[in-house]
Amino acid sequence: PITSLSSRKAIALLIYLAYTGKEYPRMVLAEMFCPDCSEDVTRATLRRLIYYLNRVVGEYLIVTNETLAIDPTAKIWLDVREVERTLRDCTANCVITDFSAQRIAQLEKSLALYHGNFLDGFYVNSADFETWVLLQREQLRFLVTYALDQLVDYYILQNDYPLAMRHATHLMAIDEMREETYQQLMTLSALSGQRVTALKYYRRFCRLLRSEFPDAEPSPDTVSLVKGIQNGTFPSSTNYH
């Protein structure tokens, strides 16, 4: 990890270059990290940022008079890229029943690297950079959510409710308002013989939903599920889907 850079904009520039792996015209980067300034100021700002980077990671940079890039031959490992690559590879064109033990292990290992939103709490005064961060954040969250959904369904089919519950709880931590997650938690609790806990999840979701949208109601699927739990006809692992 890089810990000796004190300039947030230099850190942001390094993240952008390393994550995208592309070569950029210096003026494009200058305008990104010094918006609404004159050309002379933006160029001077970029020269200063490159100076900071050269002092710390100069051996990984390719700097010319016109462009800036990370050396594509440099051995750089980014946890976020590893998460993205593994999740895409492991979930592409594969149904749950075809998941191998190796695939499950890869998913579990990759998801363990995800500790929350991409660059959560990191901010620089650059609208273009912040827009890019938000896009990457949403794309990564989508991949993680999809992979966790796959694991929940897989473990339900394996009748391993504790592991399925662990991943469903992770989903709730990512998005507390996601209704499908509460359906999973309610189903898993009911399948584990914890009907009271299942109904608590339902009431919790209803409170959250109405705190955000006072006139909203749970979906018909959720209502049908809670009625099944209340009367003891909740789904088994074989007819969950």
Coordinates of N, CA and C in Angstrom, one line a residue:
P1 N 0.8 -1.2 0.0 CA 0.0 0.0 0.0 C 0.9 1.3 0.0
I2 N 0.3 2.3 -0.6 CA 1.0 3.6 -0.7 C 0.6 4.4 0.5
T3 N 1.5 4.8 1.4 CA 1.1 5.5 2.6 C 1.8 6.9 2.7
S4 N 2.8 7.1 1.8 CA 3.6 8.3 2.0 C 3.2 9.5 1.1
L5 N 2.0 9.4 0.5 CA 1.5 10.6 -0.3 C 0.6 11.4 0.6
S6 N 0.9 12.7 0.7 CA 0.1 13.5 1.6 C -0.9 14.3 0.8
S7 N -0.7 14.5 -0.5 CA -1.6 15.3 -1.3 C -2.8 14.4 -1.8
R8 N -4.0 14.8 -1.4 CA -5.2 14.0 -1.8 C -5.4 14.0 -3.3
K9 N -5.1 15.1 -4.0 CA -5.2 15.1 -5.4 C -4.2 14.1 -6.1
A10 N -3.0 14.1 -5.5 CA -2.0 13.2 -6.0 C -2.5 11.7 -5.8
I11 N -3.0 11.4 -4.7 CA -3.6 10.1 -4.4 C -4.7 9.8 -5.4
A12 N -5.6 10.8 -5.6 CA -6.7 10.6 -6.6 C -6.2 10.3 -8.0
L13 N -5.2 11.0 -8.4 CA -4.6 10.8 -9.7 C -4.0 9.5 -9.8
L14 N -3.3 9.0 -8.8 CA -2.7 7.7 -8.8 C -3.7 6.6 -8.9
I15 N -4.8 6.8 -8.1 CA -5.9 5.8 -8.1 C -6.5 5.7 -9.5
Y16 N -6.7 6.9 -10.1 CA -7.4 6.9 -11.4 C -6.5 6.2 -12.5
L17 N -5.2 6.5 -12.5 CA -4.3 5.9 -13.4 C -4.2 4.4 -13.2
A18 N -4.0 4.0 -12.0 CA -3.9 2.6 -11.7 C -5.1 1.8 -12.0
Y19 N -6.3 2.3 -11.6 CA -7.5 1.6 -11.8 C -7.9 1.5 -13.3
T20 N -7.7 2.5 -14.0 CA -8.1 2.5 -15.4 C -7.1 1.8 -16.3
G21 N -5.8 1.9 -15.9 CA -4.7 1.3 -16.7 C -4.5 1.9 -18.0
K22 N -4.9 3.2 -18.2 CA -4.9 3.8 -19.5 C -3.9 4.9 -19.5
E23 N -3.5 5.3 -20.8 CA -2.6 6.5 -21.0 C -3.5 7.7 -21.2
Y24 N -3.2 8.8 -20.6 CA -4.1 10.0 -20.8 C -3.2 11.2 -21.2
P25 N -3.8 12.0 -22.1 CA -3.1 13.3 -22.3 C -3.0 14.1 -21.1
R26 N -1.9 14.8 -20.9 CA -1.7 15.5 -19.6 C -2.8 16.6 -19.5
M27 N -3.2 17.2 -20.5 CA -4.2 18.3 -20.4 C -5.5 17.8 -19.9
V28 N -5.9 16.6 -20.4 CA -7.1 15.9 -19.9 C -7.1 15.8 -18.4
L29 N -6.0 15.2 -17.9 CA -5.8 15.0 -16.4 C -5.8 16.4 -15.7
A30 N -5.1 17.4 -16.3 CA -5.0 18.7 -15.7 C -6.4 19.3 -15.5
E31 N -7.2 19.2 -16.5 CA -8.6 19.7 -16.4 C -9.4 19.0 -15.4
M32 N -9.2 17.7 -15.3 CA -10.0 16.9 -14.3 C -9.7 17.3 -12.9
F33 N -8.4 17.5 -12.6 CA -8.0 17.7 -11.2 C -7.8 19.2 -10.9
C34 N -8.0 20.1 -11.8 CA -7.9 21.5 -11.6 C -9.0 22.2 -12.4
P35 N -10.3 21.9 -12.1 CA -11.3 22.5 -12.9 C -11.5 24.0 -12.7
D36 N -12.0 24.6 -13.7 CA -12.4 26.0 -13.6 C -11.2 26.9 -13.4
C37 N -10.0 26.5 -13.9 CA -8.8 27.3 -13.7 C -8.3 27.6 -15.1
S38 N -7.4 28.6 -15.1 CA -6.8 28.9 -16.4 C -5.9 27.8 -16.9
E39 N -5.5 27.8 -18.1 CA -4.7 26.7 -18.7 C -3.3 26.6 -18.0
D40 N -2.7 27.8 -17.7 CA -1.4 27.9 -17.0 C -1.5 27.3 -15.6
V41 N -2.6 27.5 -14.9 CA -2.8 27.0 -13.5 C -3.0 25.5 -13.6
T42 N -3.8 25.0 -14.5 CA -4.1 23.6 -14.6 C -2.8 22.8 -14.9
R43 N -2.0 23.4 -15.8 CA -0.7 22.7 -16.2 C 0.2 22.7 -15.0
A44 N 0.3 23.8 -14.3 CA 1.2 23.9 -13.2 C 0.7 22.9 -12.1
T45 N -0.6 22.8 -11.9 CA -1.1 21.9 -10.9 C -0.7 20.5 -11.2
L46 N -0.9 20.1 -12.5 CA -0.6 18.7 -12.9 C 0.9 18.4 -12.7
R47 N 1.8 19.4 -13.1 CA 3.2 19.2 -12.9 C 3.5 19.0 -11.4
R48 N 2.9 19.7 -10.5 CA 3.1 19.5 -9.1 C 2.7 18.1 -8.7
L49 N 1.5 17.6 -9.2 CA 1.0 16.3 -8.8 C 1.9 15.2 -9.3
I50 N 2.4 15.4 -10.5 CA 3.4 14.4 -11.1 C 4.6 14.4 -10.3
Y51 N 5.1 15.6 -9.8 CA 6.3 15.6 -9.0 C 6.1 14.8 -7.7
Y52 N 4.9 15.0 -7.1 CA 4.6 14.2 -5.9 C 4.6 12.7 -6.2
L53 N 4.0 12.3 -7.3 CA 4.0 10.9 -7.6 C 5.4 10.3 -7.9
N54 N 6.1 11.1 -8.7 CA 7.5 10.6 -9.0 C 8.3 10.4 -7.8
R55 N 8.2 11.1 -6.8 CA 9.0 10.9 -5.5 C 8.6 9.6 -4.9
V56 N 7.4 9.1 -5.0 CA 7.0 7.9 -4.3 C 6.8 6.7 -5.2
V57 N 6.3 6.9 -6.4 CA 6.0 5.7 -7.3 C 6.6 6.0 -8.7
G58 N 7.6 6.7 -8.8 CA 8.2 7.1 -10.1 C 8.5 5.9 -11.0
E59 N 8.9 4.8 -10.4 CA 9.3 3.6 -11.2 C 8.1 3.0 -11.8
Y60 N 6.9 3.3 -11.4 CA 5.7 2.8 -12.0 C 5.0 3.7 -13.0
L61 N 5.6 4.8 -13.2 CA 5.0 5.8 -14.1 C 5.7 5.9 -15.5
I62 N 4.9 6.2 -16.5 CA 5.5 6.6 -17.8 C 5.0 8.0 -18.0
V63 N 6.0 8.9 -18.0 CA 5.7 10.3 -18.1 C 6.4 10.9 -19.4
T64 N 5.6 11.5 -20.2 CA 6.1 12.2 -21.4 C 5.7 13.6 -21.3
N65 N 6.1 14.4 -22.3 CA 5.7 15.8 -22.4 C 4.2 16.0 -22.6
E66 N 3.6 14.9 -23.2 CA 2.2 15.0 -23.6 C 1.3 14.1 -22.8
T67 N 1.8 13.0 -22.3 CA 0.9 12.0 -21.7 C 1.4 11.5 -20.3
L68 N 0.5 10.8 -19.6 CA 0.9 10.2 -18.3 C 0.2 8.9 -18.2
A69 N 0.9 7.9 -17.7 CA 0.3 6.5 -17.6 C 1.0 5.7 -16.5
I70 N 0.4 4.7 -16.0 CA 1.1 3.7 -15.2 C 1.7 2.7 -16.2
D71 N 3.0 2.3 -15.9 CA 3.7 1.4 -16.7 C 2.9 0.0 -16.8
P72 N 2.4 -0.4 -18.0 CA 1.6 -1.6 -18.1 C 2.4 -2.8 -17.7
T73 N 3.7 -2.8 -17.7 CA 4.5 -3.9 -17.3 C 4.8 -4.0 -15.8
A74 N 4.4 -3.0 -15.1 CA 4.6 -2.9 -13.6 C 3.7 -3.9 -12.9
K75 N 4.3 -4.6 -11.9 CA 3.5 -5.5 -11.1 C 2.7 -4.8 -10.0
I76 N 1.5 -4.5 -10.4 CA 0.6 -3.7 -9.4 C -0.6 -4.6 -9.1
W77 N -0.9 -4.7 -7.9 CA -2.1 -5.5 -7.4 C -3.1 -4.5 -6.8
L78 N -4.3 -4.5 -7.3 CA -5.4 -3.6 -6.7 C -6.5 -4.5 -6.2
D79 N -6.8 -4.4 -5.0 CA -7.9 -5.3 -4.4 C -9.2 -5.1 -5.2
V80 N -9.5 -3.9 -5.6 CA -10.8 -3.7 -6.2 C -10.8 -4.3 -7.6
R81 N -9.7 -4.3 -8.3 CA -9.7 -5.0 -9.6 C -9.8 -6.5 -9.5
E82 N -9.1 -7.0 -8.4 CA -9.2 -8.4 -8.2 C -10.6 -8.8 -7.9
V83 N -11.3 -8.1 -7.1 CA -12.7 -8.3 -6.8 C -13.6 -8.3 -8.0
E84 N -13.4 -7.3 -8.8 CA -14.2 -7.2 -10.1 C -13.9 -8.4 -11.0
R85 N -12.6 -8.7 -11.2 CA -12.3 -9.7 -12.2 C -12.8 -11.1 -11.7
T86 N -12.7 -11.4 -10.4 CA -13.1 -12.7 -9.9 C -14.6 -12.8 -10.0
L87 N -15.3 -11.8 -9.6 CA -16.8 -11.8 -9.5 C -17.3 -12.0 -10.9
R88 N -16.8 -11.3 -11.9 CA -17.2 -11.4 -13.3 C -17.0 -12.8 -13.8
D89 N -15.8 -13.3 -13.6 CA -15.4 -14.6 -14.1 C -16.3 -15.7 -13.4
C90 N -16.5 -15.6 -12.1 CA -17.2 -16.7 -11.4 C -18.7 -16.7 -11.6
T91 N -19.3 -15.6 -12.0 CA -20.7 -15.5 -12.1 C -21.2 -15.4 -13.5
A92 N -20.3 -15.3 -14.5 CA -20.7 -15.2 -15.9 C -21.1 -16.6 -16.5
N93 N -22.3 -16.6 -17.1 CA -22.8 -17.7 -17.8 C -22.8 -19.0 -17.0
C94 N -23.2 -18.9 -15.8 CA -23.2 -20.1 -14.9 C -24.4 -20.1 -14.0
V95 N -25.1 -21.2 -14.0 CA -26.3 -21.4 -13.1 C -25.8 -21.9 -11.8
I96 N -26.6 -21.7 -10.7 CA -26.2 -22.0 -9.4 C -25.9 -23.5 -9.2
T97 N -26.7 -24.3 -9.8 CA -26.5 -25.8 -9.7 C -25.2 -26.3 -10.3
D98 N -24.6 -25.4 -11.1 CA -23.3 -25.8 -11.7 C -22.1 -25.3 -11.0
F99 N -22.3 -24.6 -9.9 CA -21.2 -24.0 -9.1 C -20.4 -25.1 -8.5
S100 N -19.1 -25.1 -8.8 CA -18.1 -26.1 -8.2 C -17.6 -25.5 -6.9
A101 N -17.0 -26.4 -6.1 CA -16.4 -26.0 -4.8 C -15.3 -25.0 -5.0
Q102 N -14.6 -25.1 -6.1 CA -13.5 -24.1 -6.4 C -14.1 -22.8 -6.7
R103 N -15.2 -22.8 -7.5 CA -15.9 -21.5 -7.8 C -16.4 -20.8 -6.6
I104 N -17.0 -21.6 -5.7 CA -17.5 -21.0 -4.4 C -16.4 -20.5 -3.6
A105 N -15.3 -21.2 -3.5 CA -14.1 -20.7 -2.8 C -13.6 -19.4 -3.3
Q106 N -13.6 -19.3 -4.7 CA -13.1 -18.1 -5.3 C -14.0 -16.9 -5.0
L107 N -15.3 -17.1 -5.0 CA -16.3 -16.1 -4.7 C -16.1 -15.6 -3.2
E108 N -16.0 -16.6 -2.4 CA -15.9 -16.3 -0.9 C -14.6 -15.4 -0.7
K109 N -13.5 -15.9 -1.3 CA -12.2 -15.2 -1.1 C -12.3 -13.7 -1.7
S110 N -12.9 -13.6 -2.8 CA -13.0 -12.3 -3.5 C -13.9 -11.4 -2.6
L111 N -15.0 -11.9 -2.2 CA -16.0 -11.0 -1.4 C -15.4 -10.6 -0.1
A112 N -14.4 -11.4 0.4 CA -13.8 -11.0 1.7 C -12.9 -9.8 1.5
L113 N -12.6 -9.4 0.3 CA -11.8 -8.2 0.0 C -12.6 -7.0 0.0
Y114 N -14.0 -7.2 -0.1 CA -14.9 -6.0 -0.2 C -15.2 -5.5 1.1
H115 N -14.8 -4.3 1.5 CA -15.0 -3.8 2.8 C -15.9 -2.5 2.8
G116 N -16.7 -2.4 1.7 CA -17.6 -1.2 1.7 C -17.5 -0.5 0.4
N117 N -18.1 0.6 0.3 CA -18.2 1.4 -1.0 C -16.8 1.8 -1.4
F118 N -16.6 1.7 -2.7 CA -15.3 2.1 -3.4 C -15.0 3.6 -3.0
L119 N -13.8 3.8 -2.4 CA -13.3 5.1 -2.0 C -14.3 5.8 -1.1
D120 N -15.0 5.1 -0.2 CA -16.0 5.7 0.7 C -15.2 6.7 1.6
G121 N -15.7 7.9 1.7 CA -15.1 8.9 2.6 C -13.9 9.7 2.0
F122 N -13.5 9.3 0.7 CA -12.4 9.9 0.1 C -13.0 11.0 -0.9
Y123 N -12.5 12.2 -0.8 CA -13.1 13.3 -1.6 C -12.0 14.2 -2.0
V124 N -12.1 14.7 -3.3 CA -11.3 15.7 -3.8 C -12.2 16.7 -4.6
N125 N -11.7 17.9 -4.7 CA -12.5 18.9 -5.4 C -12.4 18.8 -6.9
S126 N -13.1 17.8 -7.4 CA -13.1 17.5 -8.9 C -14.4 16.8 -9.2
A127 N -15.3 17.5 -9.9 CA -16.5 16.9 -10.3 C -16.4 15.7 -11.2
D128 N -15.4 15.8 -12.1 CA -15.2 14.7 -13.0 C -14.7 13.4 -12.3
F129 N -13.8 13.6 -11.4 CA -13.3 12.5 -10.6 C -14.4 11.9 -9.7
E130 N -15.2 12.7 -9.1 CA -16.2 12.3 -8.2 C -17.3 11.5 -9.0
T131 N -17.6 12.0 -10.2 CA -18.5 11.3 -11.1 C -18.0 9.9 -11.4
W132 N -16.7 9.8 -11.7 CA -16.1 8.6 -12.1 C -16.1 7.6 -10.9
V133 N -15.9 8.1 -9.7 CA -15.9 7.3 -8.5 C -17.3 6.7 -8.3
L134 N -18.3 7.6 -8.4 CA -19.7 7.1 -8.2 C -20.0 6.0 -9.2
L135 N -19.6 6.1 -10.4 CA -19.9 5.1 -11.4 C -19.2 3.8 -11.1
Q136 N -17.9 3.9 -10.7 CA -17.2 2.6 -10.3 C -17.8 2.0 -9.0
R137 N -18.2 2.9 -8.1 CA -18.8 2.4 -6.9 C -20.1 1.6 -7.1
E138 N -21.0 2.2 -8.0 CA -22.2 1.5 -8.3 C -22.0 0.2 -9.1
Q139 N -21.0 0.2 -10.0 CA -20.7 -1.0 -10.8 C -20.2 -2.1 -9.8
L140 N -19.3 -1.7 -8.9 CA -18.8 -2.7 -8.0 C -19.9 -3.2 -7.0
R141 N -20.7 -2.3 -6.5 CA -21.8 -2.7 -5.6 C -22.7 -3.7 -6.3
F142 N -23.0 -3.4 -7.6 CA -23.9 -4.4 -8.4 C -23.2 -5.7 -8.5
L143 N -21.9 -5.8 -8.8 CA -21.3 -7.1 -8.9 C -21.3 -7.8 -7.5
V144 N -21.0 -7.1 -6.5 CA -21.0 -7.7 -5.1 C -22.3 -8.2 -4.7
T145 N -23.3 -7.4 -5.0 CA -24.7 -7.8 -4.7 C -25.2 -9.0 -5.4
Y146 N -24.8 -9.1 -6.7 CA -25.2 -10.2 -7.5 C -24.5 -11.5 -7.0
A147 N -23.2 -11.3 -6.7 CA -22.5 -12.5 -6.2 C -23.0 -13.0 -4.9
L148 N -23.3 -12.1 -4.0 CA -23.9 -12.5 -2.7 C -25.2 -13.2 -2.9
D149 N -26.0 -12.6 -3.8 CA -27.3 -13.3 -4.1 C -27.1 -14.7 -4.6
Q150 N -26.1 -14.9 -5.4 CA -25.8 -16.2 -5.9 C -25.4 -17.2 -4.8
L151 N -24.6 -16.7 -3.9 CA -24.2 -17.5 -2.8 C -25.3 -17.8 -1.8
V152 N -26.2 -16.9 -1.6 CA -27.3 -17.1 -0.7 C -28.2 -18.2 -1.3
D153 N -28.5 -18.1 -2.6 CA -29.3 -19.2 -3.3 C -28.6 -20.5 -3.3
Y154 N -27.3 -20.5 -3.5 CA -26.5 -21.7 -3.5 C -26.6 -22.4 -2.2
Y155 N -26.3 -21.7 -1.1 CA -26.3 -22.3 0.2 C -27.7 -22.7 0.7
I156 N -28.7 -22.1 0.2 CA -30.1 -22.5 0.5 C -30.3 -23.9 -0.2
L157 N -29.9 -24.0 -1.4 CA -30.0 -25.3 -2.1 C -29.2 -26.4 -1.4
Q158 N -28.1 -26.0 -0.8 CA -27.3 -27.0 0.0 C -27.8 -27.2 1.4
N159 N -28.9 -26.5 1.7 CA -29.5 -26.6 3.1 C -28.5 -26.1 4.1
D160 N -27.6 -25.2 3.7 CA -26.7 -24.6 4.7 C -27.2 -23.2 5.0
Y161 N -28.2 -23.2 5.9 CA -28.8 -21.9 6.2 C -27.9 -20.9 6.9
P162 N -27.1 -21.4 7.8 CA -26.2 -20.4 8.5 C -25.3 -19.6 7.5
L163 N -24.7 -20.3 6.6 CA -23.9 -19.6 5.6 C -24.7 -18.7 4.7
A164 N -25.9 -19.2 4.3 CA -26.8 -18.3 3.5 C -27.2 -17.1 4.3
M165 N -27.5 -17.3 5.6 CA -27.8 -16.1 6.4 C -26.7 -15.1 6.5
R166 N -25.5 -15.6 6.6 CA -24.3 -14.7 6.7 C -24.2 -13.8 5.5
H167 N -24.4 -14.4 4.3 CA -24.3 -13.6 3.1 C -25.5 -12.7 3.0
A168 N -26.7 -13.1 3.4 CA -27.8 -12.3 3.3 C -27.7 -11.1 4.3
T169 N -27.1 -11.3 5.4 CA -26.8 -10.2 6.3 C -25.8 -9.2 5.7
H170 N -24.8 -9.7 5.0 CA -23.9 -8.9 4.3 C -24.6 -8.0 3.3
L171 N -25.6 -8.6 2.6 CA -26.4 -7.8 1.6 C -27.1 -6.7 2.3
M172 N -27.7 -7.0 3.5 CA -28.4 -6.0 4.2 C -27.5 -4.8 4.6
A173 N -26.3 -5.1 5.0 CA -25.3 -4.1 5.3 C -25.0 -3.2 4.2
I174 N -25.0 -3.8 3.0 CA -24.7 -3.0 1.7 C -25.8 -2.1 1.4
D175 N -27.1 -2.6 1.5 CA -28.2 -1.8 1.2 C -29.4 -2.2 2.1
E176 N -29.6 -1.4 3.1 CA -30.6 -1.7 4.2 C -32.0 -1.6 3.7
M177 N -32.2 -1.0 2.5 CA -33.6 -0.8 2.0 C -33.9 -1.8 0.9
R178 N -33.0 -2.8 0.6 CA -33.3 -3.7 -0.5 C -34.3 -4.8 -0.1
E179 N -35.4 -4.8 -0.7 CA -36.5 -5.7 -0.3 C -36.2 -7.1 -0.5
E180 N -35.5 -7.4 -1.6 CA -35.2 -8.8 -1.9 C -34.3 -9.5 -0.7
T181 N -33.5 -8.6 -0.1 CA -32.7 -9.1 1.0 C -33.5 -9.5 2.2
Y182 N -34.6 -8.7 2.5 CA -35.5 -9.0 3.6 C -36.3 -10.3 3.3
Q183 N -36.6 -10.5 2.0 CA -37.3 -11.7 1.6 C -36.4 -12.9 1.9
Q184 N -35.1 -12.8 1.6 CA -34.1 -13.9 1.9 C -34.0 -14.1 3.4
L185 N -33.9 -13.0 4.1 CA -33.7 -13.2 5.6 C -34.9 -13.8 6.2
M186 N -36.1 -13.4 5.8 CA -37.3 -13.9 6.3 C -37.4 -15.4 6.0
T187 N -37.1 -15.8 4.7 CA -37.2 -17.2 4.3 C -36.2 -18.0 5.1
L188 N -35.0 -17.5 5.2 CA -33.9 -18.3 5.9 C -34.3 -18.5 7.4
S189 N -34.8 -17.4 8.0 CA -35.2 -17.6 9.4 C -36.3 -18.6 9.5
A190 N -37.3 -18.5 8.6 CA -38.4 -19.5 8.7 C -37.9 -20.9 8.4
L191 N -37.0 -21.1 7.5 CA -36.5 -22.4 7.2 C -35.7 -23.0 8.3
S192 N -35.2 -22.1 9.2 CA -34.4 -22.5 10.3 C -35.3 -22.6 11.6
G193 N -36.6 -22.5 11.4 CA -37.5 -22.7 12.5 C -37.6 -21.5 13.4
Q194 N -37.2 -20.3 12.9 CA -37.2 -19.1 13.6 C -38.3 -18.1 13.1
R195 N -39.5 -18.5 13.2 CA -40.6 -17.7 12.6 C -40.7 -16.3 13.3
V196 N -40.4 -16.2 14.6 CA -40.5 -14.9 15.2 C -39.5 -14.0 14.6
T197 N -38.2 -14.5 14.4 CA -37.2 -13.7 13.8 C -37.6 -13.3 12.4
A198 N -38.2 -14.2 11.7 CA -38.6 -13.9 10.3 C -39.6 -12.7 10.3
L199 N -40.5 -12.7 11.2 CA -41.5 -11.7 11.3 C -40.9 -10.4 11.7
K200 N -39.9 -10.4 12.6 CA -39.2 -9.2 13.0 C -38.5 -8.5 11.8
Y201 N -37.9 -9.4 10.9 CA -37.3 -8.8 9.7 C -38.4 -8.1 8.9
Y202 N -39.5 -8.7 8.8 CA -40.6 -8.1 8.0 C -41.0 -6.7 8.6
R203 N -41.2 -6.7 9.9 CA -41.6 -5.4 10.6 C -40.5 -4.4 10.4
R204 N -39.2 -4.8 10.5 CA -38.1 -3.9 10.3 C -38.2 -3.3 8.9
F205 N -38.4 -4.1 7.9 CA -38.4 -3.6 6.6 C -39.6 -2.6 6.4
C206 N -40.7 -2.9 7.0 CA -41.9 -2.0 6.9 C -41.6 -0.7 7.5
R207 N -40.9 -0.7 8.6 CA -40.6 0.6 9.3 C -39.6 1.4 8.4
L208 N -38.6 0.8 7.9 CA -37.7 1.5 7.1 C -38.3 2.0 5.8
L209 N -39.2 1.2 5.2 CA -39.8 1.6 4.0 C -40.7 2.8 4.2
R210 N -41.5 2.8 5.3 CA -42.4 3.9 5.5 C -41.7 5.2 6.1
S211 N -40.5 5.0 6.6 CA -39.7 6.1 7.1 C -39.2 6.9 5.9
E212 N -39.0 6.2 4.8 CA -38.5 6.8 3.5 C -39.6 7.2 2.6
F213 N -40.6 6.4 2.5 CA -41.8 6.6 1.6 C -43.1 6.3 2.4
P214 N -43.6 7.3 3.1 CA -44.8 7.1 4.0 C -45.9 6.3 3.4
D215 N -46.2 6.5 2.1 CA -47.4 5.8 1.5 C -47.0 4.5 0.9
A216 N -45.8 4.0 0.9 CA -45.4 2.8 0.3 C -45.8 1.6 1.1
E217 N -46.0 0.5 0.4 CA -46.3 -0.8 1.0 C -45.3 -1.9 0.4
P218 N -45.1 -2.9 1.2 CA -44.2 -4.0 0.7 C -44.8 -4.6 -0.6
S219 N -44.0 -5.2 -1.4 CA -44.5 -5.8 -2.6 C -45.4 -7.0 -2.3
P220 N -46.2 -7.4 -3.3 CA -47.1 -8.6 -3.2 C -46.3 -9.8 -2.8
D221 N -45.1 -10.0 -3.4 CA -44.3 -11.1 -3.1 C -43.9 -11.2 -1.6
T222 N -43.5 -10.0 -1.0 CA -43.2 -10.0 0.4 C -44.4 -10.2 1.3
V223 N -45.5 -9.7 0.9 CA -46.7 -9.9 1.7 C -47.1 -11.4 1.6
S224 N -47.0 -12.0 0.4 CA -47.4 -13.4 0.3 C -46.4 -14.2 1.2
L225 N -45.1 -13.9 1.2 CA -44.2 -14.6 2.0 C -44.5 -14.5 3.5
V226 N -44.8 -13.3 3.9 CA -45.0 -13.2 5.4 C -46.3 -13.9 5.8
K227 N -47.3 -13.9 4.9 CA -48.5 -14.7 5.2 C -48.2 -16.2 5.3
G228 N -47.3 -16.7 4.4 CA -46.9 -18.1 4.5 C -46.2 -18.4 5.7
I229 N -45.4 -17.5 6.2 CA -44.6 -17.7 7.4 C -45.6 -17.7 8.6
Q230 N -46.6 -16.8 8.6 CA -47.5 -16.7 9.7 C -48.4 -18.0 9.8
N231 N -48.7 -18.5 8.7 CA -49.6 -19.7 8.8 C -48.9 -21.0 8.6
G232 N -47.5 -20.9 8.6 CA -46.7 -22.2 8.6 C -46.5 -22.8 7.3
T233 N -46.9 -22.2 6.2 CA -46.7 -22.7 4.8 C -45.5 -22.1 4.1
F234 N -44.6 -21.6 4.8 CA -43.4 -20.9 4.2 C -42.7 -21.9 3.2
P235 N -41.9 -21.4 2.3 CA -41.3 -22.3 1.3 C -40.2 -23.1 1.9
S236 N -40.0 -24.3 1.3 CA -38.9 -25.1 1.7 C -37.7 -24.8 0.7
S237 N -36.6 -25.4 1.0 CA -35.4 -25.1 0.2 C -35.6 -25.6 -1.2
T238 N -36.5 -26.6 -1.4 CA -36.7 -27.2 -2.8 C -37.6 -26.3 -3.7
N239 N -38.4 -25.5 -3.1 CA -39.3 -24.6 -3.9 C -39.1 -23.2 -3.6
Y240 N -37.9 -22.8 -3.2 CA -37.6 -21.4 -2.8 C -37.8 -20.5 -4.0
H241 N -37.3 -21.0 -5.2 CA -37.4 -20.1 -6.4 C -38.7 -20.3 -7.1

